[in-house]
PDB file of C-alpha atoms and ligand atoms in Angstrom:
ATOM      1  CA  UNK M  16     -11.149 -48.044  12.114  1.00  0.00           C
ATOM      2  CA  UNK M  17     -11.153 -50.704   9.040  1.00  0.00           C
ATOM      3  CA  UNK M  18     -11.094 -47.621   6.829  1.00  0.00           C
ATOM      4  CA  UNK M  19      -8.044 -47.665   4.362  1.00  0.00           C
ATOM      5  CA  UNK M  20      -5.705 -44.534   3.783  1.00  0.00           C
ATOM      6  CA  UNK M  21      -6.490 -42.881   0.636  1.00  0.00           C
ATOM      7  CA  UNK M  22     -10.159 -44.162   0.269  1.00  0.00           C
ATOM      8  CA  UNK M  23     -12.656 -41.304  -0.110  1.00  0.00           C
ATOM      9  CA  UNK M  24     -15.289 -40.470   2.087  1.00  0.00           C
ATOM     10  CA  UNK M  25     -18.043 -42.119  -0.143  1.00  0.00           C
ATOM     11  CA  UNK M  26     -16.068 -45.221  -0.221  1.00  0.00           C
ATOM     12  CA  UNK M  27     -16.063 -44.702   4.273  1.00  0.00           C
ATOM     13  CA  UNK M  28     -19.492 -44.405   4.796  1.00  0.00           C
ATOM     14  CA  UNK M  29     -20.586 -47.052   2.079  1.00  0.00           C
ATOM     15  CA  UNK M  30     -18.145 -49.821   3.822  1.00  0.00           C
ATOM     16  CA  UNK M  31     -19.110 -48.707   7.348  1.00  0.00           C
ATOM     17  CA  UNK M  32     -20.066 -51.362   9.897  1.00  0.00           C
ATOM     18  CA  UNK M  33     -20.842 -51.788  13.115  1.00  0.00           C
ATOM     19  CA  UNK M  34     -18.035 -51.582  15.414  1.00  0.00           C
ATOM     20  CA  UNK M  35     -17.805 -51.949  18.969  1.00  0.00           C
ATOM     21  CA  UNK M  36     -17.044 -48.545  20.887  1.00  0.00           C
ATOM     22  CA  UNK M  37     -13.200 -47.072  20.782  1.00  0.00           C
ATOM     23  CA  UNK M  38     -11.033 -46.203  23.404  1.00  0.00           C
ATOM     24  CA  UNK M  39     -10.004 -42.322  21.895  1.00  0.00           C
ATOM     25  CA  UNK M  40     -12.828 -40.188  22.174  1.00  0.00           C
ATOM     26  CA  UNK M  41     -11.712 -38.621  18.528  1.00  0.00           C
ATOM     27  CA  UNK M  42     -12.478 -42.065  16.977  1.00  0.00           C
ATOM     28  CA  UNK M  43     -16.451 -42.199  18.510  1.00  0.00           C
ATOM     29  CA  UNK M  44     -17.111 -39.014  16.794  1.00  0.00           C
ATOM     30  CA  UNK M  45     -15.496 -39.999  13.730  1.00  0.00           C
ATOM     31  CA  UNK M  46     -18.115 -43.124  13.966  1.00  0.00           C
ATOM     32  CA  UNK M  47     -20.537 -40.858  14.583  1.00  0.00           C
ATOM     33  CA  UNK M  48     -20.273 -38.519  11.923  1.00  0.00           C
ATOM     34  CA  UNK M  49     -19.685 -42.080   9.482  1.00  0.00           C
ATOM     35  CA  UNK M  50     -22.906 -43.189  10.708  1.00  0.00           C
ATOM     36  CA  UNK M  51     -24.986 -40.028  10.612  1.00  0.00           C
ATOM     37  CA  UNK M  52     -23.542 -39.513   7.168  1.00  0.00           C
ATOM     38  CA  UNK M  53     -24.782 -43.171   5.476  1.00  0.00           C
ATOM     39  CA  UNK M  54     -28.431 -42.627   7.095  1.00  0.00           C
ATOM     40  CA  UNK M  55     -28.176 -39.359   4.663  1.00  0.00           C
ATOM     41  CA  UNK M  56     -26.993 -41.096   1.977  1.00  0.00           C
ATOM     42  CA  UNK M  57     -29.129 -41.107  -1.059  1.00  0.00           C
ATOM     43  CA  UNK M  58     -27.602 -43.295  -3.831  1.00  0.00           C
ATOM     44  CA  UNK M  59     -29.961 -42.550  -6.942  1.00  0.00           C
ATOM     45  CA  UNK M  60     -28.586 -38.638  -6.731  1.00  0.00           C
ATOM     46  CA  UNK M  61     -24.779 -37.903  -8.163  1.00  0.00           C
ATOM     47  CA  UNK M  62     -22.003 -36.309  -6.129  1.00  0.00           C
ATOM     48  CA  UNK M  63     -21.248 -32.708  -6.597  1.00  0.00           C
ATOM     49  CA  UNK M  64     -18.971 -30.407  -5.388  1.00  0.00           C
ATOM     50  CA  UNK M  65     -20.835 -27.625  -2.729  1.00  0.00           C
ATOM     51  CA  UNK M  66     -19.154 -24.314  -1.504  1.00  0.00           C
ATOM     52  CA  UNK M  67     -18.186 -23.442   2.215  1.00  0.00           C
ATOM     53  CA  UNK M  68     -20.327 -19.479   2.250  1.00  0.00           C
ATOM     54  CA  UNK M  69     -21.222 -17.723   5.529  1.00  0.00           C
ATOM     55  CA  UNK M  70     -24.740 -19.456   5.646  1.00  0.00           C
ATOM     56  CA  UNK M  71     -23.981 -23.320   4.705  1.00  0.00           C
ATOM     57  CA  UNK M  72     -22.366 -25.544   1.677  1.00  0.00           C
ATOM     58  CA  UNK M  73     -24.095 -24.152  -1.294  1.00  0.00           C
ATOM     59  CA  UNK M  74     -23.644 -24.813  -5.250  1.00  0.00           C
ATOM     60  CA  UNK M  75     -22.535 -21.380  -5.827  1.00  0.00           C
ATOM     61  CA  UNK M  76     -19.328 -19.389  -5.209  1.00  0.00           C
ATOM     62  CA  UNK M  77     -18.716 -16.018  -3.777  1.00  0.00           C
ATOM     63  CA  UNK M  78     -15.456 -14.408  -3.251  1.00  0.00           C
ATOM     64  CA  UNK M  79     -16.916 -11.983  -0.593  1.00  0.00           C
ATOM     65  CA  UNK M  80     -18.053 -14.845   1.321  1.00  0.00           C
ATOM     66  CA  UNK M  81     -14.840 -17.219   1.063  1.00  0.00           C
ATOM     67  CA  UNK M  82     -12.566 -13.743   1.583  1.00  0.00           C
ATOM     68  CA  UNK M  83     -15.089 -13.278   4.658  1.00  0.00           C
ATOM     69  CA  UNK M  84     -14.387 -16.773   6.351  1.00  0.00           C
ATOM     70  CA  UNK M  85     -10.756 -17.070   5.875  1.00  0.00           C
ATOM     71  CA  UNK M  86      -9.715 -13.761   7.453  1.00  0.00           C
ATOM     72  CA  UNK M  87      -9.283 -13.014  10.582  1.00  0.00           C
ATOM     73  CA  UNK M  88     -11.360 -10.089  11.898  1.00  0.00           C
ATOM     74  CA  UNK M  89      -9.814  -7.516  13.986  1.00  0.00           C
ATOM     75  CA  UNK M  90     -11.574  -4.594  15.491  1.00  0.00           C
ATOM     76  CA  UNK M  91     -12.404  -1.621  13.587  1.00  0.00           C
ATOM     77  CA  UNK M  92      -9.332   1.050  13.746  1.00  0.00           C
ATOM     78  CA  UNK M  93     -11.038   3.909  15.220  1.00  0.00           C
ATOM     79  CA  UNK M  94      -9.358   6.667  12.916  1.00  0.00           C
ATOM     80  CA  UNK M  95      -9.604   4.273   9.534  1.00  0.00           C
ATOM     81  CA  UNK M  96     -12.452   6.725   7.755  1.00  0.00           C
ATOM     82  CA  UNK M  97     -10.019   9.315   8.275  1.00  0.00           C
ATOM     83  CA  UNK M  98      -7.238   8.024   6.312  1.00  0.00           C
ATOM     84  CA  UNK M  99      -9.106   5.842   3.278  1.00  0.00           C
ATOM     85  CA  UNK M 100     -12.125   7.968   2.674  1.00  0.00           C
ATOM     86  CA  UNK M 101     -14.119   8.556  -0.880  1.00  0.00           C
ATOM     87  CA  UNK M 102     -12.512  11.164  -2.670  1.00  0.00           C
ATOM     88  CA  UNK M 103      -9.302  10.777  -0.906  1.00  0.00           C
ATOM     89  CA  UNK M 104      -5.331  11.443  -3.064  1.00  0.00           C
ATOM     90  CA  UNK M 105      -4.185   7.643  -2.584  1.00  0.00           C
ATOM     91  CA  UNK M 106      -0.705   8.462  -2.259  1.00  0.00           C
ATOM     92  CA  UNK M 107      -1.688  11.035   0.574  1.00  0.00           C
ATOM     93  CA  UNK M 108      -3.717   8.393   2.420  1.00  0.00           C
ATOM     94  CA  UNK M 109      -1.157   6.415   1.900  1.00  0.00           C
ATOM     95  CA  UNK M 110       1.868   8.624   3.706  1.00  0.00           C
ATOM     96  CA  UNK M 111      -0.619   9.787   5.985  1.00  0.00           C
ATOM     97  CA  UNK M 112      -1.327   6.030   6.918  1.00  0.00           C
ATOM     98  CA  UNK M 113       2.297   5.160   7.755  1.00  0.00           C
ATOM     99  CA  UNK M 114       2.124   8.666   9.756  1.00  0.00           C
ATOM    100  CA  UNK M 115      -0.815   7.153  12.129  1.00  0.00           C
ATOM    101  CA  UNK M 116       1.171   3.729  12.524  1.00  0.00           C
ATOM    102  CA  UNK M 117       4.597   6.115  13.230  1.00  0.00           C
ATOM    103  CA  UNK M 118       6.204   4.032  10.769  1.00  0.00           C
ATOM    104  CA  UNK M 119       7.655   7.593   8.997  1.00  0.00           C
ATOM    105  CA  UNK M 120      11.714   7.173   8.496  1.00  0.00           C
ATOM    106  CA  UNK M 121      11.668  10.285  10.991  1.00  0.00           C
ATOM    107  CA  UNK M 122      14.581  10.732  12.676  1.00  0.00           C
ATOM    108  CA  UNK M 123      13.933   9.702  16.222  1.00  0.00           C
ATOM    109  CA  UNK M 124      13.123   6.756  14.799  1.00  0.00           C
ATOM    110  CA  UNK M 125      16.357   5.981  12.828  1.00  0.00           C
ATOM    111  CA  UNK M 126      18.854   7.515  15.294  1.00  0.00           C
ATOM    112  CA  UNK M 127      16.980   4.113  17.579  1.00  0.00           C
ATOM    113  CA  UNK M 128      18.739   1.984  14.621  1.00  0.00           C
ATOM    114  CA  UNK M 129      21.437   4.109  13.386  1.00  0.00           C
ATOM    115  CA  UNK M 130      23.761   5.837  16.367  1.00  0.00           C
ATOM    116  CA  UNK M 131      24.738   9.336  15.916  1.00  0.00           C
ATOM    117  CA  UNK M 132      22.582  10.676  13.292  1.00  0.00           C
ATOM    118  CA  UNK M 133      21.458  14.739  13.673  1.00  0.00           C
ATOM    119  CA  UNK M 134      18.324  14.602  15.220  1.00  0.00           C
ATOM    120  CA  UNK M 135      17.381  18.505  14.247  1.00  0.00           C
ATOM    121  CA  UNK M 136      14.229  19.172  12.675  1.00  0.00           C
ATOM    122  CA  UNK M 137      15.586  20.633   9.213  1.00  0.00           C
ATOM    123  CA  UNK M 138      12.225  22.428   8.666  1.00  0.00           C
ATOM    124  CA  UNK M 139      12.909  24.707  12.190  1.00  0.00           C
ATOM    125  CA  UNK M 140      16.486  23.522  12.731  1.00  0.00           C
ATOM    126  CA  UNK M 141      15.971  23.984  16.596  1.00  0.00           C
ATOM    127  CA  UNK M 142      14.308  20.745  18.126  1.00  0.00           C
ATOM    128  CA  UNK M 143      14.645  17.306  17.843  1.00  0.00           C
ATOM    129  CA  UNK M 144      12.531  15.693  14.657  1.00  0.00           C
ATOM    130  CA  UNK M 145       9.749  13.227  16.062  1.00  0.00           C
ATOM    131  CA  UNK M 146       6.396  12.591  13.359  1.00  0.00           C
ATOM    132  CA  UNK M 147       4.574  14.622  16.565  1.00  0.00           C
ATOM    133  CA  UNK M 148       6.601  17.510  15.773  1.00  0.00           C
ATOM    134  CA  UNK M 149       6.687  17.474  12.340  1.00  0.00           C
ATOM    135  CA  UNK M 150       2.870  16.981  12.534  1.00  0.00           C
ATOM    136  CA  UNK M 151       2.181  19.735  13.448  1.00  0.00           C
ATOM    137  CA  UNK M 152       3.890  20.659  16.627  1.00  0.00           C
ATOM    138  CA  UNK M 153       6.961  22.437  14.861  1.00  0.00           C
ATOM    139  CA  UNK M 154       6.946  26.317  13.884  1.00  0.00           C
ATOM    140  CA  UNK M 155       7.274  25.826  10.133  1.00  0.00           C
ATOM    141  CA  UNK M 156       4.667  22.982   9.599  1.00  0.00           C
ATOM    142  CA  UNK M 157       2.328  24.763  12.117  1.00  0.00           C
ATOM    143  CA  UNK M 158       1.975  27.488  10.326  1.00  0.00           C
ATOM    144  CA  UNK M 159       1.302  25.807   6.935  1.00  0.00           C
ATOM    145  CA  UNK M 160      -1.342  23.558   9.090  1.00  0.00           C
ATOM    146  CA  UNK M 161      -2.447  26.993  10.728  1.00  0.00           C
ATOM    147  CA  UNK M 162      -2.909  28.982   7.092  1.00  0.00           C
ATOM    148  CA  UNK M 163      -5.128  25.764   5.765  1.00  0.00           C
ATOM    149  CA  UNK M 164      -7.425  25.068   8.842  1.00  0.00           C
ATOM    150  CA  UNK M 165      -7.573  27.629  11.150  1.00  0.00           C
ATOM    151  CA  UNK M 166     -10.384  29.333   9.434  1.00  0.00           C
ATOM    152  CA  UNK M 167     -12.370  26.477   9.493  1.00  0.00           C
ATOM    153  CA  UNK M 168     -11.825  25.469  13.170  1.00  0.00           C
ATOM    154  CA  UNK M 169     -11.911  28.364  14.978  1.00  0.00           C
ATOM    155  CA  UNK M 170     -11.689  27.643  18.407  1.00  0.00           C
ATOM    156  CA  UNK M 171     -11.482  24.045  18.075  1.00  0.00           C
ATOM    157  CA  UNK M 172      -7.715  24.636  16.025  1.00  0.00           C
ATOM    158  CA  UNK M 173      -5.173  22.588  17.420  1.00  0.00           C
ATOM    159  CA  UNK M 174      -2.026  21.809  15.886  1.00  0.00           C
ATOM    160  CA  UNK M 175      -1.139  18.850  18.011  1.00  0.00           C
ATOM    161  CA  UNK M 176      -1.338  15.615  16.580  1.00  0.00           C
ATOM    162  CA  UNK M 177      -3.144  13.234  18.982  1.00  0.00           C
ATOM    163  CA  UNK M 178      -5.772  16.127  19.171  1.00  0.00           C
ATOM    164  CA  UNK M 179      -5.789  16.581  15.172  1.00  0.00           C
ATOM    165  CA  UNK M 180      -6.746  12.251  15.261  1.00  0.00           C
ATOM    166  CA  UNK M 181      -9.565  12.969  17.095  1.00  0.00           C
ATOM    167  CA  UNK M 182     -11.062  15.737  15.496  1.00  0.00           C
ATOM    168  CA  UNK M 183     -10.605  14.074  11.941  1.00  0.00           C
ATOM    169  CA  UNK M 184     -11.980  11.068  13.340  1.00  0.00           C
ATOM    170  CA  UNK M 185     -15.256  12.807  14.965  1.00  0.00           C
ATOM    171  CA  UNK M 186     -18.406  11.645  12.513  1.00  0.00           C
ATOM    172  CA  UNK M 187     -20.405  14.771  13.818  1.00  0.00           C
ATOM    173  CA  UNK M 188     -18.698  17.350  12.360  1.00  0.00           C
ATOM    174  CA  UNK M 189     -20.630  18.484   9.240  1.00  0.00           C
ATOM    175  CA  UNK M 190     -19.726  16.550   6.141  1.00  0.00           C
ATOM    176  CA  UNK M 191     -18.315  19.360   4.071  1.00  0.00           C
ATOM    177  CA  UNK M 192     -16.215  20.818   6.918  1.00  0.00           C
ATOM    178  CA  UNK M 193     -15.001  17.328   8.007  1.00  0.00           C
ATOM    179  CA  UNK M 194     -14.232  16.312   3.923  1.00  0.00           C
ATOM    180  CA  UNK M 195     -12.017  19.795   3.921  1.00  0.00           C
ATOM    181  CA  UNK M 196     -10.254  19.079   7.216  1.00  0.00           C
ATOM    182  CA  UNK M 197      -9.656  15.494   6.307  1.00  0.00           C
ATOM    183  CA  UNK M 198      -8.211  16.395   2.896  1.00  0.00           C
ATOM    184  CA  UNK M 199      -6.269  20.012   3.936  1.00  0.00           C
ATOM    185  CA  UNK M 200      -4.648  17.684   6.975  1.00  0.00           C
ATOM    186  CA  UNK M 201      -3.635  15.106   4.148  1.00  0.00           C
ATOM    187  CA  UNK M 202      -2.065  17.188   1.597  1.00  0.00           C
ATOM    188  CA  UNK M 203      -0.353  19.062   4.407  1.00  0.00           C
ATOM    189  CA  UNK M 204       1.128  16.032   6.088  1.00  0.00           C
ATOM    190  CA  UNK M 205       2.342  14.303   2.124  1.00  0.00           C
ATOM    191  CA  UNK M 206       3.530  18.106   1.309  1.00  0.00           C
ATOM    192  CA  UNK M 207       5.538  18.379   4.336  1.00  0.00           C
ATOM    193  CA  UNK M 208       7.054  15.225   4.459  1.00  0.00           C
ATOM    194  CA  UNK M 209       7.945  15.134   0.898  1.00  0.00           C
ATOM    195  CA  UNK M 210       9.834  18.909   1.685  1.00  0.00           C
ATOM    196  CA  UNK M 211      11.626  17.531   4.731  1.00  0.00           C
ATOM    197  CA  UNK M 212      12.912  14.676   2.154  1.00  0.00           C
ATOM    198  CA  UNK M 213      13.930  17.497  -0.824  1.00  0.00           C
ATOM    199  CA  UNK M 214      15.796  19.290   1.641  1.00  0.00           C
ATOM    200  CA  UNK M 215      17.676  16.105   2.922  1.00  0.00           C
ATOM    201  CA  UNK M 216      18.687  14.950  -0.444  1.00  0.00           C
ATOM    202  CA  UNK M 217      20.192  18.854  -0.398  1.00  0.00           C
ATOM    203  CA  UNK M 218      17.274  19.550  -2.925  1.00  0.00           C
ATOM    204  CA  UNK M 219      15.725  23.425  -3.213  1.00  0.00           C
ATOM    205  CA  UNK M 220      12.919  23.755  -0.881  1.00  0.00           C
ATOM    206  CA  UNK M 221      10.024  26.539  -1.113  1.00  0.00           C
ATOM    207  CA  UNK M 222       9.814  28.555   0.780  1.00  0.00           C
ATOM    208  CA  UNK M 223       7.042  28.677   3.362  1.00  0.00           C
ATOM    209  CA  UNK M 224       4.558  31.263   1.424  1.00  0.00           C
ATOM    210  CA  UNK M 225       5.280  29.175  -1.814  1.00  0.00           C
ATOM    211  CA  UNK M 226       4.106  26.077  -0.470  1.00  0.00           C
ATOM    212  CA  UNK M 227       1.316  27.097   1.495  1.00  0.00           C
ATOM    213  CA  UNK M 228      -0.153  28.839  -2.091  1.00  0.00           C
ATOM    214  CA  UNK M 229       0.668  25.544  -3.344  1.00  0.00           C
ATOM    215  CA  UNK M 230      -0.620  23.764  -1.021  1.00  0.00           C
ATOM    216  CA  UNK M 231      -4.172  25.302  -0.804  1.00  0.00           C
ATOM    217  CA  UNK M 232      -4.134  25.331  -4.369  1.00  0.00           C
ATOM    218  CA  UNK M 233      -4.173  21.644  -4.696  1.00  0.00           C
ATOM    219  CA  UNK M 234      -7.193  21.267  -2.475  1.00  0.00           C
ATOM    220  CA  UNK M 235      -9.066  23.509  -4.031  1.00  0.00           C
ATOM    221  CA  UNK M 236      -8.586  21.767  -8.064  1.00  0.00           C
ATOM    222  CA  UNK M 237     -10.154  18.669  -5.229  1.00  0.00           C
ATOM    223  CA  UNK M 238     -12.857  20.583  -4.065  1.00  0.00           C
ATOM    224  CA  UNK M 239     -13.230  22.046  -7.339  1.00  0.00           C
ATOM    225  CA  UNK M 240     -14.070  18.448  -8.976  1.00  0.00           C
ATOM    226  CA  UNK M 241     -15.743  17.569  -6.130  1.00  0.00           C
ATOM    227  CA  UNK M 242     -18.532  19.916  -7.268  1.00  0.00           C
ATOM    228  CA  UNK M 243     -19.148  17.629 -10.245  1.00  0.00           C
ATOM    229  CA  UNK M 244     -18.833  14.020  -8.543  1.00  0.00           C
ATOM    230  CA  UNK M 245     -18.404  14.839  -4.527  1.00  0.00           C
ATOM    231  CA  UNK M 246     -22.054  12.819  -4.087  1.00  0.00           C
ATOM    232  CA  UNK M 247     -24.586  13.729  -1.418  1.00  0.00           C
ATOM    233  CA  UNK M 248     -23.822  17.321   1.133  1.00  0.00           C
ATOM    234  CA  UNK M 249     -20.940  18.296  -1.051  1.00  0.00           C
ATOM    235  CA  UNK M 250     -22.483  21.026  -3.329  1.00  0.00           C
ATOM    236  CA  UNK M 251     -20.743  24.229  -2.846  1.00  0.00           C
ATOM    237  CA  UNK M 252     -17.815  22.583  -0.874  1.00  0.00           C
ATOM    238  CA  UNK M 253     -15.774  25.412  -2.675  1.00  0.00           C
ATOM    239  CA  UNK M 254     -17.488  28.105  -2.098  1.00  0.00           C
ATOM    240  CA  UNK M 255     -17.563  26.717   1.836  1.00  0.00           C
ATOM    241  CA  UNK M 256     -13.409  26.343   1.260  1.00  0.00           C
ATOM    242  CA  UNK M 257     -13.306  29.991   0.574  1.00  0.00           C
ATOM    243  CA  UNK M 258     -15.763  31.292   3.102  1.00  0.00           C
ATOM    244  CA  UNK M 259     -13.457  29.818   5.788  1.00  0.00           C
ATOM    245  CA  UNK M 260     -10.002  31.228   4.251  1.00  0.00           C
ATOM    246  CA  UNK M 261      -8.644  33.967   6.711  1.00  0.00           C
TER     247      UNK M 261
HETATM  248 ZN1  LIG J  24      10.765  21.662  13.233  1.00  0.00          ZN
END
């Protein structure tokens, strides 16, 4: 194309000339673009340097915008607000995350890599552990689950864990009983998970009434500061907490 490696695209368009048409197609549009490019060109103004952003090159940077046009966008996970949500204990979002993916060390899951492992659930010690029956389908963890929520959900109690997603996921519920659920489901899920652990490493568990009052405790110090910085349809989340304690 009579344009020489390294020159710069100034140095291009100023040398351009009229050529006769090329056989690649590639080559015609890189004409094209040449061409269209020296009818622009305006050599009283300097060069400067412009910035790719969602609407055009402009003189100005933004991170949002750059972060914005590099990623790729996925769909929105549907149960996402009910794992990272405002007010939320990071390192429960953060179990209860890996929980969602079933990315848990739970032993279904490492007897698939590791051959001959015990299987048992050491919370019950009669069924196999899966994160389904950990969460919540086993009779220890149920009835933590059970002594947290059951108040609040009434009828609409489950303790299976496809039907927990949903109803932590559902926007309609009413903001303080959805906060409550959201939060109770994540403290039980990091408490639990960090028990099963203890007792593998042959450490001394609670028992079941000690970590349930432990449990409840810690979501009501949440609820508790909550009242002070919980934002809009939070005031008296507490006194809502208590209301709906069996
Ligand atoms: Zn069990």
């Amino acid at each position: 194309m009579g344009i020489r490696r390294g020159e710069t695209v100034e140095e291009a368009v100023m040398n351009v000339r009229k050529r006769r048409m090329h056989h690649a197609g590639i080559l015609n549009e890189i004409e094209a673009d040449i061409t269209e490019l020296k009818d622009k060109h305006c050599p009283s103004t300097e060069d400067m340097s412009m910035w790719r952003r969602g609407s055009g090159y402009k003189a100005s940077f933004s991170t949002n915008e750059t972060w914005r046009l590099l990623r790729v966008n996925f769909t929105q996970c549907s149960w996402s607000r009910s794992v990272w949500f405002v007010q939320a204990t990071p390192k429960f979002s953060f179990i209860v995350w890996l929980a969602m993916l079933n990315r848990l060390s739970t032993m279904d899951r490492i007897s698939s890599w590791s051959r001959g492992v015990d299987e048992t659930c050491v919370l019950c010690k009669c069924a196999p552990e899966t994160k389904n029956h950990l969460f919540f389908g086993c009779s220890f963890s149920s009835q933590l689950w059970e002594f947290l929520v059951k108040g609040m959900l009434g009828s609409a109690y489950t303790n299976d864990w496809n039907a927990i997603v949903i109803l932590i996921t559902d926007q309609s519920m009413e903001r303080k009983k959805l906060f409550c659920v959201r939060y109770a489901f994540q403290a039980a899920v990091y408490a639990l998970w960090r028990k099963r652990n203890k007792i593998k490493h042959d450490d001394k568990p609670l028992p079941l009434s000690a970590l349930q009052k432990l449990v409840e405790k810690g979501v009501r110090n949440k609820l508790s500061l909550m009242r002070i910085k919980g934002g809009k349809g939070m005031q008296g989340i507490l006194q809502y907490w208590f209301g709906a304690r069996l």
